[in-house]
Amino acid sequence: MTLIIQTGSIQRRLALQLSIVAGILSFTLFMLIQVVAERAAMDTQDNILKASAASIADALYTENGIVRLELPYSALSMLGTISQDRVFYRVLFKGETLTGYDDLPLQNENSLTNKSKFSTFRYKGEEVRSISLKRSIGVNGAFSDAVIIVAQTRLGLNLISQKITRTATAIGVVFFLFGTGLSVWAANIALTPLNRIAIAVSRRGPKDLRPVTGTSPLELKPLVDALNSFILRLKSSLLRSEDFISEAAHRVRTPLATVRTQAEVIHRSLNKSKNKTALREMIRAIDESSRSAGQLLDHAMVNFRADQFEVNTVNLPDLVRDVCERLSPLAGLKDIVINIQSQESDMSFQGDTILLQNALRNILDNAIKYSPDDSEISVNCFRNEKFVISFQDSGRGFSGIDHTDRFTRGTNVSDVIGSGLGLTIANEVAIAHGGSLLINDSKKGVGSCVSLVLPI
Amino acid sequence: MRYLLVEDNIQLAKAVSDRFGLEGHAVDHAVSLSEAKEFMALTTYQLILLDIMLPDGDGRSFLRLHRVNKNKTPVIILTARSEVSDRINLLDLGADDYITKPFDFRELEARCRAVLRRQDGLADNTLQIAGTILDTLEGSLKIGDKVERLRNRELRLIEIFFSSPNKIFSKNHLMDRLFSFSEEVSENAIEVYVGRLRKKLEKSDVRIETIRGLGYRFVVEK
């Protein structure tokens, strides 16, 4: 029945999209923290290196035309405080190593200005950060350049960087989780009005044709308006068909009633048996067409009602008694006695009263029609695994007619008036209630048993 | 008994009145609701036959008013509308029964009888000829101290005889009154019912006489 293929959920999609945004934001945040923090850590190391190199440079002095260096302890200890890093240094004067590791690489001397220059490279199997500082030193009135190189391994920095990465990751993850949570919540909140309308529409019964009311957000207004106008049209269309069926019945039956009555009056005044027989045939034809029209309209009404089921609690024995009482004058005309047997007085069933009544009436009407004079129809209302209402008559039965054919329009036991719709209607009502109509056929003269079986 | 028929279809109303006349009931015919109200102000009826669609209004509103006024006269609705939609509604409004047009007069008569039978404390429904008393609602025949129950057709047949003692009724006439048009019956069928009645009337002072070639008549034994 579903014509709409369900393609995902707006809420899930919205939440997912917001989560992706949260993910991107979290990653950016992570990168930012990482870069900024590492830069800060590196700047710190560079500053210490610079201070160290400067203090070494400050310790250079000339004595008797020779450049000397009293290496200040603090110059290296300030570096050592960071961690277990190793520190290398080299002091050159006029291109010759005064002290320190003489293989500590020297930057291109020309590129060195008076300012310091930082660089990163591998030395003795480890990555080091170094500073080269140029300082002019006057010896015997002539100035020459001394270069101080201080290098430090980056263990400490890497440690800090790892710590920063961990923290940044933690912050990123927390931010992401928080963001995702917010996304789900936001998606939920955003779709609340939609859900509310969806639930309000899906909860209503089939007969509930009131317009959808309550608040609706601007975006849903066209949808709700369309739904309401559709409901309105459906309502008026349903009312029209119900009116039409009633009106059609009225229009067909009123003139038939006049014709029949006139025919009956004439029939009474006739004396010739030949004319009487002819008129009798005519009245029978009128009865047949009236009955057919009635059943066709009933059939239309049953189909119409079965589409928009109205469920209420029906006490089956009461309903059976009502229907039997209603038809007993008709049965009395043929001296037929209707016997009702009900196993228990309380058998509540959820169904459409009018449809069930119509089904029972049609079955009983049928039974009366096919029963001989002075006979008996037993109506049994009981419960075994299901609710069963059976009508046992002593008519001629349905022999010779396929049972499934009994339920289609127009099949009939020959030479009996009727459109054969009675049991079709009963069968449709049974199916609409999730039950079935059973016919236990008879041998000739024993009668047949029609049962309406309804689920409990 | 006196019935009120509210029906705007003149031919139908006339035919119904004639038929009830044959059964010995008086029928007043109103063509509209306002006329019906005037009739009801003048006299009391045992039964009202009410059409649903009338020129000056809906029979249902009349019915509602009828019940609000606590009027106990039973009402049978004559309707040409679809039964499925109207049926519950009508009985809820206080109709005692309804019949769908076009109807077999015998069915209408049977329904009237059933409705009247349910009604308590009605005026006398008995007919008496000599020492034999017929209760038309109960469907019983009282002969001396003995009460005989009558079946539907037996009752309808004896009612015909009771309405006009000494009158000769042809077999054809009796058959028309007793059997519906949908039934295929031979003339002999009437003999079966006459036979049954004779048996039940054995101890009484009335009997059904066969007039060869003409029919039957009801006579009081001298």
XYZ file of C-alpha atoms in Angstrom:
678
model
C 0.000 0.000 0.000
C 2.865 2.375 0.768
C 3.614 4.513 -2.206
C 6.261 6.595 -0.469
C 9.680 5.031 -0.272
C 11.304 5.956 2.972
C 14.680 7.551 2.341
C 16.506 8.104 5.591
C 15.422 10.422 8.288
C 15.676 14.187 8.293
C 16.608 14.114 11.919
C 19.447 11.654 11.379
C 20.675 13.568 8.367
C 20.564 16.863 10.196
C 22.373 15.390 13.197
C 24.986 13.824 10.932
C 25.630 17.052 9.071
C 25.920 19.043 12.262
C 28.261 16.371 13.657
C 30.501 16.629 10.599
C 30.681 20.381 11.136
C 31.493 19.738 14.796
C 34.203 17.283 13.675
C 35.792 19.795 11.321
C 35.674 22.468 13.997
C 37.180 20.084 16.556
C 40.025 19.161 14.204
C 40.730 22.824 13.455
C 40.757 23.585 17.143
C 43.128 20.667 17.714
C 45.491 21.920 15.002
C 45.367 25.482 16.316
C 46.190 24.454 19.864
C 48.981 22.230 18.589
C 50.558 24.916 16.396
C 50.218 27.742 18.874
C 51.461 25.707 21.810
C 54.392 24.235 19.905
C 55.337 27.621 18.650
C 55.247 28.924 22.196
C 57.391 26.013 23.435
C 59.871 26.543 20.632
C 60.044 30.260 21.331
C 60.796 29.469 24.934
C 63.658 27.171 23.972
C 64.949 29.713 21.479
C 64.903 32.447 24.082
C 66.846 30.320 26.521
C 69.319 29.384 23.780
C 69.681 33.045 22.949
C 70.224 33.960 26.563
C 72.746 31.189 26.905
C 74.649 32.220 23.797
C 74.557 35.846 24.901
C 75.925 35.043 28.310
C 78.760 33.032 26.699
C 79.452 35.942 24.380
C 79.486 38.286 27.325
C 82.069 36.076 28.986
C 84.538 36.482 26.117
C 87.371 38.817 26.881
C 90.827 39.648 25.589
C 93.904 39.395 27.595
C 97.299 40.188 26.109
C 95.914 40.072 22.626
C 94.441 36.630 23.144
C 90.766 35.972 23.276
C 89.802 34.068 26.335
C 86.666 32.577 27.606
C 85.615 31.911 31.135
C 82.651 29.721 30.401
C 79.960 30.749 32.862
C 78.294 27.742 34.460
C 74.951 29.411 34.383
C 75.122 29.668 30.615
C 74.751 25.925 30.282
C 72.828 25.166 33.450
C 69.933 27.357 32.345
C 69.584 25.052 29.392
C 69.874 21.964 31.501
C 66.896 22.880 33.599
C 64.442 22.056 30.878
C 64.991 18.292 30.932
C 67.526 15.598 30.259
C 68.601 17.324 27.079
C 72.189 17.320 26.002
C 73.827 20.634 25.295
C 76.632 21.288 22.792
C 78.521 24.431 22.300
C 81.392 25.749 20.207
C 83.124 29.074 20.269
C 85.027 30.165 17.217
C 87.283 33.137 16.753
C 88.514 34.046 13.367
C 87.226 30.711 12.106
C 89.085 28.662 14.633
C 87.519 26.752 17.384
C 88.355 28.192 20.730
C 86.489 25.662 22.741
C 83.667 23.154 22.493
C 82.790 20.531 19.901
C 84.722 21.478 16.842
C 82.478 19.427 14.569
C 79.398 21.335 15.589
C 78.426 22.705 12.210
C 78.874 26.344 11.558
C 76.295 28.221 9.598
C 77.396 30.006 6.516
C 79.351 32.784 8.091
C 78.341 35.395 5.584
C 74.734 34.964 6.351
C 75.390 35.713 9.943
C 74.737 39.224 10.970
C 75.202 40.739 14.308
C 72.009 39.167 15.231
C 71.494 35.623 16.188
C 70.343 32.904 13.837
C 68.447 29.791 14.762
C 68.502 26.528 12.900
C 67.497 22.959 13.346
C 69.570 20.020 12.166
C 70.766 16.558 13.082
C 73.870 16.224 15.160
C 75.311 13.097 16.681
C 72.222 11.182 15.711
C 69.831 13.555 17.333
C 67.846 16.504 16.232
C 69.169 19.648 17.745
C 68.137 23.282 17.868
C 70.998 25.642 17.661
C 71.751 29.307 17.794
C 74.672 31.011 16.146
C 75.615 34.355 17.580
C 78.210 36.652 16.116
C 80.017 39.061 18.306
C 82.843 41.442 17.301
C 85.739 41.364 19.627
C 88.548 43.851 19.515
C 92.014 42.408 19.805
C 94.863 44.891 19.756
C 92.673 47.512 18.287
C 91.359 45.357 15.477
C 87.930 43.892 15.585
C 87.304 40.345 14.585
C 84.249 38.142 14.704
C 83.696 35.500 17.285
C 80.914 33.028 16.696
C 79.194 31.270 19.519
C 77.146 28.233 18.711
C 74.946 26.669 21.339
C 72.880 23.630 20.463
C 70.445 21.593 22.476
C 68.716 18.350 21.719
C 64.970 18.569 21.425
C 63.963 15.803 23.818
C 62.351 18.209 26.212
C 60.595 20.027 23.451
C 59.325 16.779 21.994
C 58.098 15.772 25.424
C 56.260 19.044 25.751
C 54.962 18.680 22.235
C 53.658 15.213 23.027
C 51.971 16.548 26.108
C 50.467 19.352 24.086
C 49.265 16.879 21.453
C 47.638 14.780 24.147
C 45.927 17.767 25.682
C 44.898 19.114 22.301
C 43.514 15.702 21.347
C 41.595 15.488 24.597
C 40.182 18.963 24.099
C 39.353 18.136 20.461
C 37.597 14.895 21.390
C 35.637 16.503 24.203
C 34.708 19.357 21.929
C 33.655 16.887 19.236
C 31.547 14.816 21.618
C 29.938 17.917 23.007
C 29.345 19.185 19.481
C 27.801 15.892 18.400
C 25.552 15.850 21.445
C 24.463 19.359 20.689
C 23.842 18.394 17.059
C 21.561 15.527 18.018
C 19.748 17.719 20.495
C 19.428 20.549 18.000
C 18.157 18.210 15.293
C 15.655 16.823 17.754
C 14.458 20.249 18.817
C 14.260 21.447 15.250
C 12.068 18.511 14.249
C 9.779 18.522 17.286
C 6.941 20.425 15.546
C 7.175 18.081 12.559
C 7.042 15.031 14.797
C 4.134 16.463 16.734
C 2.102 16.958 13.566
C 3.096 13.517 12.256
C 1.969 11.853 15.492
C -1.237 13.885 15.606
C -2.088 12.782 12.067
C -1.136 9.139 12.473
C -3.013 8.743 15.761
C -6.368 9.790 14.452
C -8.944 7.134 13.646
C -10.234 6.568 10.136
C -13.458 8.444 10.881
C -11.673 11.413 12.369
C -11.901 14.013 9.651
C -11.335 17.082 11.778
C -8.697 19.443 10.416
C -5.239 19.359 11.992
C -5.029 22.201 14.465
C -2.432 23.558 16.861
C 0.749 25.441 16.178
C 2.870 24.684 13.169
C 6.120 26.308 12.151
C 6.237 28.511 9.063
C 7.962 25.830 6.966
C 5.268 23.235 7.704
C 2.345 25.547 7.100
C 1.950 24.710 3.384
C 1.989 20.983 4.215
C -0.539 21.309 7.039
C -2.740 23.567 4.913
C -2.639 21.075 2.062
C -3.472 18.232 4.451
C -6.383 20.159 5.933
C -7.847 21.047 2.576
C -7.468 17.408 1.545
C -9.286 16.270 4.690
C -12.029 18.776 3.985
C -12.456 17.563 0.424
C -12.449 13.928 1.547
C -15.088 14.699 4.143
C -17.411 16.403 1.707
C -16.824 13.668 -0.840
C -17.661 10.958 1.706
C -20.782 12.808 2.767
C -21.774 13.211 -0.857
C -21.411 9.510 -1.609
C -23.391 8.600 1.495
C -26.100 11.061 0.474
C -25.947 9.797 -3.068
C -26.481 6.197 -2.021
C -29.441 7.152 0.175
C -30.859 9.442 -2.463
C -30.460 6.821 -5.184
C -32.320 4.328 -3.015
C -35.109 6.818 -2.495
C -35.412 7.661 -6.178
C -35.493 4.033 -7.256
C -37.822 2.744 -4.604
C -40.486 5.442 -4.454
C -41.821 4.925 -8.005
C -41.482 1.162 -7.578
C -43.657 1.407 -4.489
C -46.349 3.231 -6.462
C -46.237 0.755 -9.317
C -46.395 -2.179 -6.956
C -49.309 -0.823 -5.000
C -51.271 -0.041 -8.145
C -50.563 -3.490 -9.500
C -51.771 -5.012 -6.267
C -54.977 -2.999 -6.372
C -55.648 -4.085 -9.940
C -54.732 -7.659 -9.077
C -57.426 -7.718 -6.435
C -60.100 -6.443 -8.796
C -59.301 -8.927 -11.563
C -61.321 -12.081 -11.954
C -59.746 -13.934 -14.871
C -57.078 -16.224 -13.549
C -54.990 -15.695 -16.701
C -54.809 -11.939 -16.081
C -54.205 -12.515 -12.417
C -51.229 -14.744 -13.206
C -49.791 -12.134 -15.548
C -50.111 -9.425 -12.960
C -48.661 -11.681 -10.317
C -45.617 -12.136 -12.553
C -45.383 -8.384 -12.870
C -45.473 -7.846 -9.132
C -42.826 -10.505 -8.678
C -40.613 -8.706 -11.187
C -41.122 -5.470 -9.277
C -40.219 -7.225 -6.048
C -37.141 -8.645 -7.681
C -35.918 -5.315 -9.018
C -36.678 -3.586 -5.749
C -34.808 -6.226 -3.813
C -31.898 -6.100 -6.235
C -31.764 -2.329 -6.086
C -31.831 -2.531 -2.318
C -29.064 -5.074 -2.196
C -26.933 -3.219 -4.722
C -27.250 -0.092 -2.647
C -26.593 -2.056 0.520
C -23.567 -3.530 -1.171
C -22.314 -0.092 -2.141
C -22.924 1.128 1.382
C -21.137 -1.869 2.874
C -18.124 -1.305 0.640
C -18.199 2.349 1.469
C -18.366 1.717 5.198
C -15.803 -1.075 5.143
C -13.335 1.503 3.819
C -13.890 3.788 6.747
C -14.483 1.369 9.494
C -16.246 2.606 12.595
C -15.360 0.414 15.530
C -17.507 0.134 18.603
C -18.247 -2.552 21.134
C -21.039 -4.840 20.039
C -22.612 -7.470 22.219
C -23.229 -10.207 19.679
C -26.147 -12.022 21.410
C -28.005 -8.698 21.720
C -27.360 -7.904 18.092
C -28.539 -11.348 17.010
C -31.698 -10.962 19.096
C -32.402 -7.537 17.557
C -31.989 -8.818 14.032
C -34.166 -11.867 14.708
C -36.869 -9.750 16.295
C -36.793 -7.404 13.359
C -37.227 -10.245 10.863
C -39.618 -12.404 12.837
C -42.760 -10.776 11.347
C -41.404 -11.700 7.928
C -40.737 -15.254 9.085
C -44.188 -15.361 10.644
C -45.778 -14.777 7.240
C -44.528 -18.220 6.277
C -45.197 -19.681 9.734
C -41.447 -20.024 10.207
C -40.247 -20.038 13.801
C -36.868 -18.534 14.653
C -35.172 -20.179 17.615
C -32.293 -18.344 19.212
C -29.789 -20.205 21.324
C -27.022 -18.290 22.973
C -24.386 -20.069 25.003
C -23.560 -16.980 27.032
C -25.173 -13.601 27.283
C -21.987 -11.581 27.102
C -19.925 -11.794 23.942
C -18.328 -8.435 23.296
C -16.865 -7.846 19.895
C -15.132 -4.808 18.440
C -16.740 -4.057 15.121
C -18.990 -1.872 13.046
C -22.527 -2.378 14.355
C -24.256 -1.341 11.161
C -22.162 -3.635 9.004
C -22.612 -6.610 11.331
C -26.335 -5.985 11.572
C -26.563 -5.838 7.820
C -24.626 -9.085 7.434
C -26.809 -10.934 9.938
C -29.963 -9.546 8.385
C -28.920 -10.701 4.940
C -28.078 -14.217 6.138
C -31.347 -14.534 8.045
C -33.341 -12.984 5.214
C -31.807 -15.548 2.911
C -32.611 -18.384 5.275
C -36.239 -17.236 5.523
C -36.511 -16.982 1.775
C -35.227 -20.491 1.142
C -37.057 -22.155 4.012
C -40.310 -23.963 3.392
C -43.523 -23.008 5.207
C -44.031 -24.264 8.742
C -40.336 -24.809 9.346
C -37.795 -23.700 11.876
C -34.572 -21.706 11.696
C -32.132 -22.177 14.581
C -29.812 -19.330 15.299
C -26.851 -20.249 17.421
C -24.506 -17.755 18.957
C -21.498 -19.291 20.662
C -17.797 -19.028 21.288
C -15.180 -21.688 20.737
C -11.866 -20.438 19.436
C -13.772 -17.726 17.649
C -17.178 -16.107 17.821
C -19.614 -18.088 15.706
C -23.131 -17.107 14.735
C -24.746 -19.900 12.776
C -28.080 -20.043 11.005
C -29.439 -23.527 10.422
C -32.445 -23.748 8.144
C -34.308 -26.591 6.560
C -34.291 -25.143 3.083
C -33.191 -26.751 -0.089
C -29.557 -25.846 0.464
C -27.073 -24.582 -2.016
C -26.387 -27.869 -3.761
C -25.257 -27.480 -7.308
C -23.712 -24.112 -6.730
C -20.065 -23.681 -6.025
C -19.648 -22.116 -2.606
C -17.152 -19.605 -3.788
C -19.585 -18.619 -6.503
C -22.174 -17.974 -3.844
C -20.219 -14.933 -2.876
C -20.109 -13.299 -6.258
C -22.795 -11.091 -7.648
C -25.687 -12.642 -9.427
C -25.375 -16.319 -8.600
C -28.555 -17.719 -7.247
C -30.549 -20.784 -6.645
C -32.674 -20.931 -9.736
C -36.272 -19.704 -9.682
C -35.967 -17.749 -6.453
C -36.208 -13.997 -6.458
C -33.049 -12.152 -5.586
C -29.845 -10.779 -6.911
C -27.791 -13.254 -4.911
C -26.022 -10.424 -3.178
C -27.149 -11.243 0.346
C -24.348 -13.640 1.132
C -21.861 -11.547 -0.839
C -22.592 -8.681 1.502
C -22.316 -10.928 4.559
C -19.037 -12.329 3.277
C -17.596 -8.876 2.694
C -18.597 -7.763 6.144
C -16.973 -10.888 7.614
C -13.742 -10.245 5.711
C -13.718 -6.586 6.730
C -13.788 -7.773 10.353
C -11.060 -10.341 9.829
C -13.525 -13.227 9.917
C -15.135 -15.485 7.371
C -18.469 -16.817 6.179
C -18.866 -20.595 6.171
C -21.500 -22.624 4.403
C -22.085 -26.206 5.403
C -24.085 -27.502 2.568
C -26.941 -29.810 3.030
C -28.204 -32.911 1.477
C -31.506 -32.140 -0.078
C -34.171 -31.519 2.507
C -31.919 -31.374 5.537
C -31.224 -27.702 5.172
C -28.029 -25.756 5.208
C -26.028 -23.959 7.822
C -24.489 -20.542 7.225
C -22.043 -19.349 9.882
C -20.540 -15.968 10.405
C -17.186 -16.521 12.095
C -15.515 -13.577 13.777
C -12.161 -13.450 15.560
C -12.218 -12.920 19.327
C -58.375 -0.128 15.303
C -57.623 3.366 14.116
C -54.375 4.056 12.268
C -52.884 7.327 11.069
C -51.023 7.182 7.781
C -48.723 10.114 7.010
C -47.700 9.762 3.376
C -47.508 12.227 0.488
C -47.790 9.616 -2.238
C -51.565 9.611 -2.796
C -51.831 6.331 -4.729
C -49.719 4.457 -2.232
C -51.674 5.924 0.662
C -54.993 5.032 -0.917
C -53.928 1.458 -1.557
C -52.652 1.060 1.986
C -55.862 2.531 3.419
C -57.968 0.202 1.286
C -55.986 -2.799 2.387
C -56.257 -1.917 6.057
C -59.971 -1.330 5.483
C -60.256 -4.911 4.296
C -58.682 -6.048 7.551
C -61.261 -4.032 9.428
C -59.081 -1.108 10.487
C -59.917 2.551 9.979
C -57.135 4.618 8.436
C -56.908 8.401 8.404
C -54.609 9.731 5.751
C -52.536 12.875 6.229
C -50.456 14.164 3.335
C -48.193 16.385 5.393
C -46.793 16.760 8.895
C -49.013 19.732 9.677
C -52.105 17.779 8.659
C -50.905 14.850 10.758
C -50.650 17.124 13.791
C -54.186 18.353 13.244
C -55.497 14.782 13.038
C -53.641 13.817 16.187
C -55.125 16.709 18.103
C -58.605 15.477 17.259
C -58.400 11.821 18.106
C -56.219 9.076 19.496
C -54.619 6.536 17.202
C -53.398 3.047 17.999
C -50.624 3.217 15.425
C -48.917 5.784 13.213
C -47.391 4.924 9.840
C -44.940 7.670 8.989
C -43.158 8.472 5.746
C -39.684 9.967 6.182
C -39.668 12.455 3.326
C -42.657 14.753 3.405
C -43.323 18.021 1.586
C -43.275 20.120 4.750
C -40.434 18.492 6.600
C -38.529 15.465 7.700
C -40.483 12.659 9.366
C -37.584 12.221 11.765
C -38.126 15.600 13.401
C -41.808 14.728 13.795
C -40.767 11.458 15.419
C -38.383 13.215 17.798
C -41.104 15.632 18.863
C -43.546 12.746 19.207
C -41.199 11.046 21.687
C -40.301 14.240 23.535
C -44.043 14.754 24.139
C -44.103 11.287 25.706
C -46.683 10.161 23.222
C -46.817 6.392 23.506
C -48.544 5.651 20.197
C -46.210 3.294 18.314
C -44.712 4.531 15.062
C -43.699 2.498 12.040
C -41.534 4.321 9.540
C -42.050 3.892 5.820
C -38.747 4.626 4.166
C -37.425 4.454 0.645
C -33.905 5.351 1.664
C -31.008 2.949 1.980
C -31.448 0.880 5.088
C -27.780 0.699 5.969
C -27.433 4.401 6.643
C -30.830 5.090 8.160
C -31.560 2.021 10.154
C -29.859 2.643 13.478
C -30.802 6.273 13.403
C -34.511 5.595 13.075
C -34.719 3.130 15.938
C -32.611 5.446 18.097
C -35.064 8.250 17.418
C -37.853 6.140 18.852
C -39.409 4.411 15.862
C -40.842 1.058 16.849
C -40.108 -0.480 13.472
C -39.645 0.471 9.870
C -40.352 -0.998 6.490
C -38.668 -0.283 3.198
C -40.679 0.737 0.165
C -41.882 -0.941 -1.907
C -43.288 -3.367 0.603
C -45.514 -6.358 0.560
C -48.702 -5.391 2.332
C -48.657 -8.654 4.261
C -45.289 -7.717 5.695
C -46.546 -4.290 6.734
C -49.542 -5.880 8.383
C -47.319 -8.384 10.196
C -45.081 -5.599 11.426
C -48.075 -3.581 12.661
C -49.304 -6.622 14.514
C -45.878 -7.244 16.075
C -45.551 -3.634 17.178
C -49.063 -3.572 18.657
C -48.407 -6.841 20.452
C -45.380 -5.301 22.190
C -47.558 -2.409 23.321
C -49.127 -2.948 26.729
C -52.625 -2.131 27.914
C -54.171 -1.580 24.533
C -57.871 -1.323 23.950
C -59.838 -4.442 23.325
C -58.410 -6.507 20.471
C -60.925 -9.259 20.632
C -63.620 -10.136 18.179
C -66.521 -12.272 19.220
C -68.972 -14.309 17.217
C -71.452 -16.288 19.256
C -69.437 -18.065 21.956
C -66.130 -17.899 20.116
C -63.673 -15.162 20.992
C -60.713 -14.298 18.773
C -57.799 -12.298 20.187
C -56.169 -10.844 17.101
C -52.982 -9.717 18.811
C -52.401 -12.732 20.985
C -53.315 -15.013 18.144
C -55.559 -17.118 20.306
C -59.034 -18.543 20.000
C -61.153 -18.909 23.100
C -63.907 -21.491 22.952
C -65.632 -21.837 26.287
C -62.773 -22.322 28.753
C -60.406 -23.752 26.177
C -57.769 -21.552 24.545
C -56.354 -22.581 21.149
C -53.132 -21.007 19.895
C -53.209 -20.030 16.241
C -50.281 -19.895 13.862
C -49.768 -16.809 11.754
C -51.616 -17.924 8.622
C -54.406 -19.541 10.582
C -54.884 -16.283 12.435
C -54.934 -14.208 9.282
C -57.420 -16.565 7.677
C -59.797 -16.632 10.625
C -59.575 -12.836 10.889
C -60.926 -12.600 7.362
C -63.831 -14.841 8.281
C -64.477 -12.995 11.550
C -64.603 -9.630 9.743
C -67.560 -10.723 7.605
C -69.563 -13.685 8.836
C -71.872 -15.284 6.267
C -69.989 -13.668 3.405
C -68.651 -16.008 0.745
C -64.924 -15.660 0.118
C -63.492 -17.154 -3.043
C -60.376 -19.332 -2.867
C -58.574 -16.779 -5.015
C -59.398 -13.943 -2.680
C -58.236 -15.891 0.340
C -55.012 -16.896 -1.371
C -54.222 -13.315 -2.287
C -54.642 -12.297 1.318
C -52.653 -15.188 2.738
C -49.711 -15.730 0.415
C -47.212 -13.247 -0.878
C -46.645 -12.859 -4.578
C -43.247 -14.452 -4.394
C -44.723 -17.719 -3.236
C -45.802 -20.241 -5.795
C -48.833 -21.964 -4.286
C -51.576 -24.095 -5.651
C -55.230 -23.513 -4.843
C -55.119 -26.595 -2.669
C -52.882 -24.805 -0.196
C -55.860 -22.871 1.122
C -57.637 -26.140 1.855
C -54.818 -27.099 4.220
C -55.360 -24.004 6.334
C -59.137 -24.265 6.226
C -58.728 -27.861 7.388
C -56.558 -26.845 10.327
C -59.012 -24.140 11.367
C -61.923 -26.516 11.199
C -60.080 -28.840 13.558
C -59.515 -26.040 16.042
C -63.127 -24.879 15.772
C -64.527 -28.406 16.307
C -65.907 -27.745 19.781
C -67.224 -24.267 18.956
C -70.536 -22.955 17.732
C -69.099 -21.611 14.480
C -67.883 -23.442 11.438
C -66.419 -22.878 7.987
C -68.739 -23.982 5.256
C -67.601 -25.015 1.785
C -69.743 -23.614 -0.988
C -68.920 -25.752 -3.974
C -67.533 -23.748 -6.876
C -67.662 -20.490 -4.977
C -65.499 -20.696 -1.899
C -65.984 -20.637 1.831
C -68.081 -18.836 4.375
C -68.215 -18.548 8.121
C -71.512 -19.462 9.742
C -72.897 -19.699 13.242
C -74.447 -23.062 13.949
C -78.068 -22.899 14.846
